[in-house]
Amino acid sequence: MRHEEPRPILTVDVILFTVQDGELRAALQRREMPPFAGELALIGGYVHISEDANTLATAARVLKEKAGLEGLFLEQLMTFSGPDRDPRGWSASVAYYALVPATKLSLALPHDLVLVSVDRIEKLPFDHNTIVATAVQRLRNKGAYSSLPAYLLPPTFTLPQLRNIYAEVLGVELNDSAFRRKIDELRLIEPVPGQFSKVSARPAKLYRLRSSALREFDRKLRMDRI
Amino acid sequence: MRHEEPRPILTVDVILFTVQDGELRAALQRREMPPFAGELALIGGYVHISEDANTLATAARVLKEKAGLEGLFLEQLMTFSGPDRDPRGWSASVAYYALVPATKLSLALPHDLVLVSVDRIEKLPFDHNTIVATAVQRLRNKGAYSSLPAYLLPPTFTLPQLRNIYAEVLGVELNDSAFRRKIDELRLIEPVPGQFSKVSARPAKLYRLRSSALREFDRKLRMDRI
DNA sequence: CGAATAGTGTCTGTGAGACAGTATTCT
DNA sequence: AGAATACTGTCTCACAGACACTATTCG
């Protein structure tokens, strides 16, 4: 019997993504407490068994308490574990990733949050570099066959904006007419009647997601031959 | 500060899949210890922080100790958590799924393991019904665009066997010539020179996976319109 | 008017389903 | 020979990329 073994530490980490200035960026926060106090790391925290219904609730609470953000797309990534990832001892961290439109973020960006391009992230404490890399991979992969990138846009958006956000997430250029055809077929979005965006040369129709739920396709949007 | 809060319980559960008699089945085991002693449940156990390098190692150890199986395809599914899923208190279970060829299993099926069709699983303790349902969904989904179903076959197999295992995992019939074309294009497999299977009317060429790693495609094998 | 961006129409190559037809073994 | 299963060839339709073309606004 090994009932005497201490229990592992259980934490939650959140990778908060946004697209800003045409770049996919992740939010990092300067740690207040040890270990690694003062260093930039993922937003995270302990599971509070007295108040959290599950680790998803922990992630949502941590996002609210530490970044002041609510109502975001939030999904479990995977769990990272081991004896050495945290100096306090054998630990497991359930990682979540969240998507926030840059517009929502710019209203009130918390002072201690830094947005860093995912291609320019320095060495982070714990195994946070691995976690971020895994999250980026998941986002790029899932972005190619789901409505996921749309959660990086405000509730209403134009077709060029949608195409650009997909292109930025996937890191490729997208054929405009093929993209329109595909999005049309999939019936992902619907026009907002009578509304036009006027930020560019010619006003563009405004659309919104037809359903707030994440939807997946059966083919990838961009099918680069391997 | 909440340092006084007790830590959550951390366990690992494994959904062991096989295809037997043309059915996708999951392994269940009668529990020796409370809670729910004597009931059928998923194979699982505590993380042993003194010996497990991470929860993947826990899953592999549990599979070996409780089912006598090693060297299987084994991948993390997701983590399930909450205050009520385990009567012992707030707990998190990192779920893994494993694939085993029926041939390997029939050599020495542990006495206390039961294989149940995933369509006929009764009420299980904990939240194990949810875990199994999630695993089946993942297997069906990922099976459609990866070499995953091949891990349900022995190291060498024929093309009809491969087609059947995909069809059984996906729950659909597959067009034979389209399947051959696709598998050929993807270069997933290579012939084993001079080897033939003689179980059916006409001997069939034997193949093996070209790489032991899981490979994904950019299109689903079967594209049922939604 | 021309620049810039939004949106449409059409040609073409490729890939997948359907299915007929051929090959090889067994009884 | 005929049944059963393995394998191949071909026709056709649908879909995605390419790209030219039209539309609408602004300076």
Coordinates of C-alpha atoms (C1' of nucleotides) in Angstrom, one line a residue:
Chain A
M1 CA 0.0 0.0 0.0
R2 CA 1.3 3.5 -0.8
H3 CA -1.5 5.6 0.8
E4 CA 1.3 7.4 2.6
E5 CA 2.8 8.9 -0.6
P6 CA 2.0 12.7 -0.8
R7 CA -0.4 13.7 -3.4
P8 CA 0.9 15.5 -6.5
I9 CA 0.4 19.2 -6.9
L10 CA -2.5 20.1 -9.3
T11 CA -2.5 23.4 -11.1
V12 CA -4.1 25.0 -14.2
D13 CA -2.3 27.1 -16.8
V14 CA -4.0 29.1 -19.5
I15 CA -2.5 30.1 -22.9
L16 CA -4.4 33.2 -23.9
F17 CA -4.1 33.9 -27.7
T18 CA -4.9 37.0 -29.7
V19 CA -4.1 38.3 -33.1
Q20 CA -2.6 41.8 -33.0
D21 CA -0.8 43.6 -35.8
G22 CA -1.1 40.6 -38.0
E23 CA 0.7 38.4 -35.6
L24 CA -0.5 35.5 -33.4
R25 CA 0.4 36.4 -29.8
A26 CA 0.2 34.8 -26.4
A27 CA -0.3 36.6 -23.1
L28 CA 2.4 36.2 -20.4
Q29 CA 2.2 37.6 -16.9
R30 CA 4.9 38.5 -14.4
R31 CA 4.7 36.1 -11.5
E32 CA 4.0 37.7 -8.1
M33 CA 4.8 34.6 -6.0
P34 CA 7.6 32.1 -5.9
P35 CA 8.8 30.0 -7.5
F36 CA 10.1 32.2 -10.3
A37 CA 8.7 35.4 -8.8
G38 CA 9.2 38.3 -11.1
E39 CA 9.6 36.2 -14.3
L40 CA 7.2 36.1 -17.2
A41 CA 5.1 32.9 -17.4
L42 CA 1.7 31.6 -18.4
I43 CA -1.4 32.7 -16.5
G44 CA -2.1 30.0 -14.0
G45 CA -3.1 29.0 -10.5
Y46 CA -4.0 26.3 -8.1
V47 CA -7.2 24.4 -8.3
H48 CA -9.4 25.5 -5.4
I49 CA -11.4 22.5 -4.4
S50 CA -13.8 24.5 -2.3
E51 CA -14.9 26.7 -5.2
D52 CA -14.1 25.1 -8.6
A53 CA -16.6 22.7 -10.1
N54 CA -13.8 21.3 -12.3
T55 CA -10.5 22.4 -13.9
L56 CA -12.4 24.3 -16.6
A57 CA -13.9 26.4 -13.9
T58 CA -10.4 26.9 -12.4
A59 CA -9.2 28.2 -15.8
A60 CA -12.2 30.6 -16.1
R61 CA -11.7 31.8 -12.6
V62 CA -8.0 32.4 -13.1
L63 CA -8.6 34.3 -16.4
K64 CA -11.1 36.5 -14.5
E65 CA -9.0 37.1 -11.4
K66 CA -5.6 37.5 -13.1
A67 CA -6.6 39.1 -16.5
G68 CA -10.1 40.5 -15.9
L69 CA -11.5 38.5 -18.8
E70 CA -14.7 36.6 -19.1
G71 CA -16.8 34.9 -21.7
L72 CA -13.9 33.8 -23.9
F73 CA -13.6 30.7 -26.0
L74 CA -11.8 28.3 -23.6
E75 CA -10.9 24.7 -24.2
Q76 CA -8.8 22.1 -22.6
L77 CA -5.4 21.5 -24.3
M78 CA -3.9 18.6 -22.4
T79 CA -2.2 17.8 -19.0
F80 CA 1.5 18.1 -18.5
S81 CA 3.1 16.3 -15.5
G82 CA 6.3 15.1 -13.9
P83 CA 8.6 15.4 -11.0
D84 CA 10.8 18.2 -12.3
R85 CA 8.5 20.6 -14.0
D86 CA 7.8 22.5 -10.8
P87 CA 10.5 22.9 -8.1
R88 CA 7.8 22.4 -5.4
G89 CA 7.6 18.7 -6.3
W90 CA 5.7 16.2 -8.5
S91 CA 3.0 18.2 -10.3
A92 CA 0.4 18.1 -13.0
S93 CA -0.9 21.1 -14.8
V94 CA -4.1 20.9 -16.8
A95 CA -3.5 23.4 -19.6
Y96 CA -6.3 25.3 -21.3
Y97 CA -6.2 27.7 -24.2
A98 CA -8.3 30.8 -24.7
L99 CA -9.0 33.1 -27.6
V100 CA -9.7 36.8 -27.2
P101 CA -10.4 39.3 -29.9
A102 CA -7.8 42.1 -29.9
T103 CA -10.7 44.6 -29.8
K104 CA -11.9 43.2 -26.5
L105 CA -8.4 43.2 -25.1
S106 CA -7.6 46.8 -26.1
L107 CA -10.5 48.1 -24.0
A108 CA -8.7 47.2 -20.8
L109 CA -5.4 45.4 -21.1
P110 CA -4.3 44.5 -17.5
H111 CA -1.1 46.3 -16.6
D112 CA 1.0 43.2 -15.9
L113 CA 0.0 41.3 -19.0
V114 CA 2.4 41.2 -22.0
L115 CA 1.5 40.0 -25.5
V116 CA 4.3 38.3 -27.2
S117 CA 4.4 36.9 -30.7
V118 CA 4.4 33.1 -30.5
D119 CA 7.5 33.1 -32.8
R120 CA 9.5 35.3 -30.4
I121 CA 8.9 33.8 -26.9
E122 CA 12.0 33.6 -24.8
K123 CA 12.8 30.9 -22.2
L124 CA 9.9 30.5 -19.8
P125 CA 9.9 28.9 -16.3
F126 CA 8.4 25.4 -15.6
D127 CA 7.7 23.6 -18.9
H128 CA 5.8 26.6 -20.2
N129 CA 7.7 26.7 -23.5
T130 CA 6.5 23.1 -24.2
I131 CA 2.9 24.0 -23.2
V132 CA 2.9 27.1 -25.5
A133 CA 4.3 25.1 -28.4
T134 CA 1.7 22.4 -28.0
A135 CA -1.1 25.0 -27.8
V136 CA 0.2 26.8 -31.0
Q137 CA 0.3 23.5 -32.8
R138 CA -3.3 22.7 -31.7
L139 CA -4.5 26.1 -32.7
R140 CA -2.9 25.9 -36.2
N141 CA -4.1 22.4 -36.7
K142 CA -7.7 22.9 -35.5
G143 CA -7.9 26.3 -37.1
A144 CA -7.6 24.6 -40.5
Y145 CA -10.8 22.6 -40.1
S146 CA -13.0 24.5 -37.7
S147 CA -14.6 27.8 -36.9
L148 CA -12.0 28.3 -34.1
P149 CA -10.2 31.4 -35.6
A150 CA -13.5 33.3 -35.7
Y151 CA -13.3 33.5 -31.9
L152 CA -10.3 35.8 -32.4
L153 CA -12.7 38.3 -34.0
P154 CA -15.4 40.6 -32.5
P155 CA -19.0 39.3 -32.7
T156 CA -19.5 40.9 -36.1
F157 CA -16.9 41.0 -38.8
T158 CA -16.4 41.2 -42.5
L159 CA -15.4 38.4 -44.9
P160 CA -11.9 39.9 -45.5
Q161 CA -11.4 40.1 -41.8
L162 CA -12.4 36.5 -41.4
R163 CA -10.1 35.4 -44.3
N164 CA -7.2 37.4 -42.7
I165 CA -7.7 35.8 -39.3
Y166 CA -7.6 32.3 -40.8
A167 CA -4.6 33.2 -42.9
E168 CA -2.8 34.6 -39.8
V169 CA -3.6 31.6 -37.6
L170 CA -2.6 29.1 -40.4
G171 CA 0.4 31.1 -41.5
V172 CA -0.5 30.9 -45.2
E173 CA -2.2 33.1 -47.8
L174 CA -5.7 32.0 -48.7
N175 CA -7.4 32.2 -52.0
D176 CA -10.2 34.7 -51.7
S177 CA -12.9 33.2 -54.0
A178 CA -12.2 29.7 -52.7
F179 CA -12.5 30.9 -49.2
R180 CA -15.8 32.6 -49.8
R181 CA -17.2 29.6 -51.5
K182 CA -16.1 27.3 -48.7
I183 CA -17.4 29.6 -45.9
D184 CA -20.7 29.9 -47.9
E185 CA -21.1 26.1 -48.3
L186 CA -20.4 25.5 -44.6
R187 CA -23.0 28.0 -43.6
L188 CA -20.8 29.1 -40.7
I189 CA -21.9 32.7 -40.8
E190 CA -24.9 34.9 -41.6
P191 CA -25.1 38.5 -42.6
V192 CA -26.1 41.1 -40.1
P193 CA -28.8 42.9 -42.1
G194 CA -28.1 46.4 -43.2
Q195 CA -24.7 46.6 -41.5
F196 CA -21.5 47.6 -43.2
S197 CA -18.0 48.0 -42.0
K198 CA -16.4 51.2 -43.3
V199 CA -12.8 50.9 -42.3
S200 CA -11.5 50.1 -45.8
A201 CA -11.8 51.6 -49.3
R202 CA -15.0 49.9 -50.1
P203 CA -17.5 49.1 -47.3
A204 CA -17.9 45.4 -46.6
K205 CA -20.9 43.5 -45.4
L206 CA -20.9 42.5 -41.7
Y207 CA -21.4 38.9 -40.7
R208 CA -21.7 37.0 -37.4
L209 CA -21.3 33.4 -36.5
R210 CA -24.5 31.4 -37.2
S211 CA -24.0 29.4 -34.0
S212 CA -21.9 30.3 -31.0
A213 CA -20.6 26.7 -30.8
L214 CA -17.4 25.6 -32.3
R215 CA -18.0 23.8 -35.6
E216 CA -15.6 21.5 -37.5
F217 CA -15.4 20.7 -41.2
D218 CA -14.4 17.5 -42.9
R219 CA -11.7 19.0 -45.0
K220 CA -8.9 21.3 -44.1
L221 CA -9.3 24.8 -45.4
R222 CA -5.9 24.9 -46.8
M223 CA -4.6 21.6 -48.0
D224 CA -0.9 21.9 -48.6
R225 CA 0.4 18.7 -50.1
I226 CA 2.9 17.0 -47.9
Chain B
M1 CA -3.7 32.3 1.2
R2 CA -5.3 28.9 0.8
H3 CA -2.2 26.7 1.4
E4 CA -4.2 24.8 3.9
E5 CA -6.7 23.4 1.4
P6 CA -6.1 19.7 0.8
R7 CA -4.8 18.7 -2.6
P8 CA -7.1 17.0 -5.1
I9 CA -6.8 13.3 -5.7
L10 CA -4.9 12.6 -9.0
T11 CA -5.6 9.3 -10.8
V12 CA -5.2 7.9 -14.3
D13 CA -7.8 5.9 -16.2
V14 CA -7.1 3.9 -19.4
I15 CA -9.7 3.0 -22.1
L16 CA -8.3 -0.1 -23.8
F17 CA -9.8 -0.6 -27.2
T18 CA -9.8 -3.6 -29.5
V19 CA -11.8 -4.8 -32.5
Q20 CA -13.2 -8.3 -32.0
D21 CA -15.9 -10.1 -34.0
G22 CA -16.3 -7.0 -36.2
E23 CA -17.1 -4.8 -33.1
L24 CA -15.2 -2.0 -31.4
R25 CA -14.9 -3.1 -27.8
A26 CA -13.5 -1.6 -24.6
A27 CA -11.9 -3.4 -21.7
L28 CA -13.4 -3.2 -18.3
Q29 CA -12.1 -4.7 -15.1
R30 CA -13.8 -5.7 -11.9
R31 CA -12.5 -3.4 -9.1
E32 CA -10.7 -5.1 -6.2
M33 CA -10.7 -2.1 -3.8
P34 CA -13.3 0.4 -2.7
P35 CA -14.9 2.5 -3.7
F36 CA -17.2 0.5 -6.0
A37 CA -15.3 -2.8 -5.2
G38 CA -16.6 -5.7 -7.3
E39 CA -18.0 -3.4 -10.0
L40 CA -16.8 -3.2 -13.6
A41 CA -14.9 0.0 -14.4
L42 CA -12.1 1.3 -16.5
I43 CA -8.5 0.2 -15.8
G44 CA -7.0 2.8 -13.6
G45 CA -4.8 3.7 -10.6
Y46 CA -3.1 6.3 -8.6
V47 CA -0.1 8.3 -9.8
H48 CA 2.9 7.1 -7.9
I49 CA 5.1 10.1 -7.6
S50 CA 8.1 8.0 -6.5
E51 CA 8.2 5.9 -9.7
D52 CA 6.2 7.6 -12.5
A53 CA 8.0 10.0 -14.8
N54 CA 4.6 11.5 -15.8
T55 CA 1.0 10.4 -16.2
L56 CA 1.8 8.7 -19.5
A57 CA 4.2 6.5 -17.5
T58 CA 1.4 5.9 -14.9
A59 CA -0.9 4.8 -17.7
A60 CA 1.7 2.4 -19.1
R61 CA 2.5 1.0 -15.7
V62 CA -1.2 0.5 -14.9
L63 CA -1.7 -1.3 -18.2
K64 CA 1.2 -3.6 -17.5
E65 CA 0.3 -4.3 -13.8
K66 CA -3.4 -4.7 -14.2
A67 CA -3.7 -6.1 -17.8
G68 CA -0.2 -7.5 -18.5
L69 CA 0.1 -5.5 -21.7
E70 CA 3.1 -3.5 -22.9
G71 CA 4.1 -1.7 -26.1
L72 CA 0.7 -0.6 -27.1
F73 CA -0.4 2.6 -28.8
L74 CA -1.1 4.9 -25.9
E75 CA -2.2 8.5 -26.1
Q76 CA -3.7 11.1 -23.7
L77 CA -7.4 11.7 -24.1
M78 CA -8.2 14.5 -21.7
T79 CA -8.5 15.2 -18.0
F80 CA -11.8 14.8 -16.1
S81 CA -12.3 16.5 -12.8
G82 CA -14.7 17.7 -10.1
P83 CA -15.8 17.3 -6.5
D84 CA -18.4 14.5 -7.1
R85 CA -16.9 12.1 -9.6
D86 CA -15.1 10.2 -6.9
P87 CA -16.7 9.6 -3.4
R88 CA -13.2 10.1 -1.8
G89 CA -13.3 13.8 -2.7
W90 CA -12.3 16.4 -5.3
S91 CA -10.4 14.4 -7.9
A92 CA -8.9 14.7 -11.3
S93 CA -8.4 11.7 -13.6
V94 CA -6.0 12.0 -16.6
A95 CA -7.6 9.6 -19.2
Y96 CA -5.6 7.8 -21.8
Y97 CA -6.7 5.5 -24.5
A98 CA -4.8 2.5 -25.8
L99 CA -5.2 0.3 -28.9
V100 CA -4.5 -3.4 -28.9
P101 CA -4.8 -5.9 -31.7
A102 CA -7.2 -8.7 -30.9
T103 CA -4.5 -11.2 -31.9
K104 CA -2.2 -9.9 -29.2
L105 CA -5.0 -10.0 -26.6
S106 CA -6.1 -13.5 -27.4
L107 CA -2.7 -14.8 -26.5
A108 CA -3.2 -14.1 -22.8
L109 CA -6.4 -12.3 -21.9
P110 CA -6.2 -11.5 -18.2
H111 CA -8.9 -13.4 -16.3
D112 CA -10.6 -10.3 -14.8
L113 CA -10.7 -8.3 -18.0
V114 CA -14.0 -8.1 -19.9
L115 CA -14.3 -6.8 -23.5
V116 CA -17.6 -5.0 -24.0
S117 CA -18.9 -3.6 -27.3
V118 CA -18.8 0.2 -26.9
D119 CA -22.5 0.3 -28.0
R120 CA -23.5 -2.0 -25.1
I121 CA -21.8 -0.6 -22.1
E122 CA -23.9 -0.5 -18.9
K123 CA -23.8 2.1 -16.2
L124 CA -20.3 2.4 -14.9
P125 CA -19.0 3.9 -11.6
F126 CA -17.4 7.4 -11.3
D127 CA -17.8 9.3 -14.6
H128 CA -16.5 6.4 -16.6
N129 CA -19.4 6.4 -19.0
T130 CA -18.5 10.0 -20.0
I131 CA -14.8 9.1 -20.3
V132 CA -15.6 6.1 -22.6
A133 CA -18.0 8.1 -24.7
T134 CA -15.4 10.8 -25.2
A135 CA -12.7 8.2 -26.1
V136 CA -15.0 6.6 -28.6
Q137 CA -15.7 10.0 -30.2
R138 CA -12.0 10.8 -30.4
L139 CA -11.2 7.4 -31.8
R140 CA -13.9 7.6 -34.5
N141 CA -12.9 11.2 -35.4
K142 CA -9.1 10.7 -35.4
G143 CA -9.5 7.4 -37.1
A144 CA -10.9 9.1 -40.2
Y145 CA -7.8 11.2 -40.8
S146 CA -4.9 9.2 -39.4
S147 CA -3.2 5.8 -39.3
L148 CA -4.6 5.2 -35.9
P149 CA -6.9 2.2 -36.8
A150 CA -3.8 0.4 -38.0
Y151 CA -2.7 0.0 -34.4
L152 CA -5.7 -2.4 -33.9
L153 CA -4.0 -4.8 -36.3
P154 CA -1.0 -7.1 -35.9
P155 CA 2.4 -5.8 -37.3
T156 CA 1.7 -7.2 -40.7
F157 CA -1.8 -7.2 -42.3
T158 CA -3.5 -7.3 -45.7
L159 CA -5.2 -4.4 -47.4
P160 CA -8.7 -6.0 -46.9
Q161 CA -7.9 -6.3 -43.2
L162 CA -6.8 -2.6 -43.1
R163 CA -10.0 -1.5 -44.9
N164 CA -12.2 -3.5 -42.6
I165 CA -10.6 -2.1 -39.5
Y166 CA -11.1 1.4 -40.8
A167 CA -14.7 0.6 -41.6
E168 CA -15.3 -0.9 -38.2
V169 CA -13.7 2.0 -36.4
L170 CA -15.6 4.6 -38.5
G171 CA -18.8 2.6 -38.5
V172 CA -19.3 2.9 -42.3
E173 CA -18.6 0.9 -45.4
L174 CA -15.6 2.0 -47.5
N175 CA -15.2 1.9 -51.2
D176 CA -12.5 -0.6 -52.0
S177 CA -10.7 1.0 -54.9
A178 CA -10.9 4.5 -53.4
F179 CA -9.4 3.1 -50.2
R180 CA -6.5 1.5 -52.0
R181 CA -5.8 4.6 -54.0
K182 CA -5.8 6.7 -50.9
I183 CA -3.6 4.4 -48.8
D184 CA -1.2 4.1 -51.8
E185 CA -1.0 7.9 -52.2
L186 CA -0.4 8.4 -48.5
R187 CA 2.4 5.9 -48.5
L188 CA 1.4 4.7 -45.1
I189 CA 2.3 1.1 -45.6
E190 CA 4.9 -1.0 -47.5
P191 CA 4.7 -4.6 -48.7
V192 CA 6.4 -7.3 -46.8
P193 CA 8.4 -9.0 -49.6
G194 CA 7.3 -12.4 -50.5
Q195 CA 4.7 -12.7 -47.7
F196 CA 1.1 -13.7 -48.3
S197 CA -1.9 -14.2 -46.0
K198 CA -3.8 -17.3 -46.8
V199 CA -6.9 -17.0 -44.6
S200 CA -9.3 -16.2 -47.4
A201 CA -10.2 -17.6 -50.9
R202 CA -7.4 -15.8 -52.6
P203 CA -4.1 -15.1 -50.8
A204 CA -3.5 -11.4 -50.1
K205 CA -0.3 -9.5 -50.0
L206 CA 1.0 -8.6 -46.5
Y207 CA 1.9 -5.1 -45.6
R208 CA 3.3 -3.3 -42.6
L209 CA 3.3 0.3 -41.5
R210 CA 6.0 2.3 -43.1
S211 CA 6.7 4.2 -39.9
S212 CA 5.7 3.2 -36.4
A213 CA 4.6 6.8 -35.7
L214 CA 1.0 7.9 -35.9
R215 CA 0.5 9.8 -39.2
E216 CA -2.3 12.2 -40.0
F217 CA -3.9 13.1 -43.4
D218 CA -5.3 16.4 -44.6
R219 CA -8.6 14.9 -45.6
K220 CA -10.9 12.5 -43.9
L221 CA -11.0 9.1 -45.4
R222 CA -14.8 9.1 -45.5
M223 CA -16.4 12.4 -46.1
D224 CA -20.1 12.1 -45.2
R225 CA -21.7 15.4 -46.0
I226 CA -23.3 17.0 -42.9
Chain C
dC1 C1' -10.2 59.9 -62.8
dG2 C1' -7.3 56.3 -60.5
dA3 C1' -6.2 53.7 -56.3
dA4 C1' -7.8 50.5 -53.2
dT5 C1' -10.5 47.1 -51.5
dA6 C1' -14.9 44.0 -51.9
dG7 C1' -17.0 40.7 -54.3
dT8 C1' -18.3 37.5 -58.7
dG9 C1' -17.7 34.3 -62.6
dT10 C1' -15.4 30.8 -65.0
dC11 C1' -11.7 27.5 -66.5
dT12 C1' -9.1 23.6 -65.2
dG13 C1' -6.8 19.9 -62.7
dT14 C1' -7.2 16.5 -59.1
dG15 C1' -9.2 13.4 -56.2
dA16 C1' -13.0 10.3 -54.7
dG17 C1' -17.2 7.4 -55.5
dA18 C1' -19.2 3.9 -58.4
dC19 C1' -18.8 -0.1 -60.7
dA20 C1' -17.4 -3.2 -64.2
dG21 C1' -14.0 -6.2 -65.2
dT22 C1' -9.8 -9.3 -64.3
dA23 C1' -6.8 -12.4 -61.3
dT24 C1' -6.0 -16.1 -58.1
dT25 C1' -7.0 -19.5 -55.1
dC26 C1' -10.3 -23.2 -53.0
dT27 C1' -13.7 -27.0 -53.2
Chain D
dA1 C1' -16.3 -25.4 -63.3
dG2 C1' -17.9 -22.1 -60.0
dA3 C1' -17.6 -19.6 -55.6
dA4 C1' -15.2 -16.4 -53.1
dT5 C1' -12.1 -13.0 -52.4
dA6 C1' -8.2 -9.9 -54.1
dC7 C1' -7.0 -6.5 -57.1
dT8 C1' -7.2 -3.1 -61.4
dG9 C1' -9.1 0.2 -64.8
dT10 C1' -12.1 3.8 -66.1
dC11 C1' -16.0 7.1 -66.1
dT12 C1' -17.8 10.9 -63.9
dC13 C1' -18.9 14.5 -60.7
dA14 C1' -17.6 17.7 -57.3
dC15 C1' -14.4 20.7 -55.3
dA16 C1' -10.4 23.8 -54.8
dG17 C1' -7.0 26.8 -56.9
dA18 C1' -6.1 30.4 -60.2
dC19 C1' -7.2 34.5 -62.1
dA20 C1' -9.7 37.7 -64.7
dC21 C1' -13.4 40.6 -64.2
dT22 C1' -16.9 43.8 -62.1
dA23 C1' -18.5 46.9 -58.1
dT24 C1' -18.2 50.5 -54.8
dT25 C1' -16.1 53.8 -52.2
dC26 C1' -12.4 57.5 -51.4
dG27 C1' -9.1 61.1 -52.4

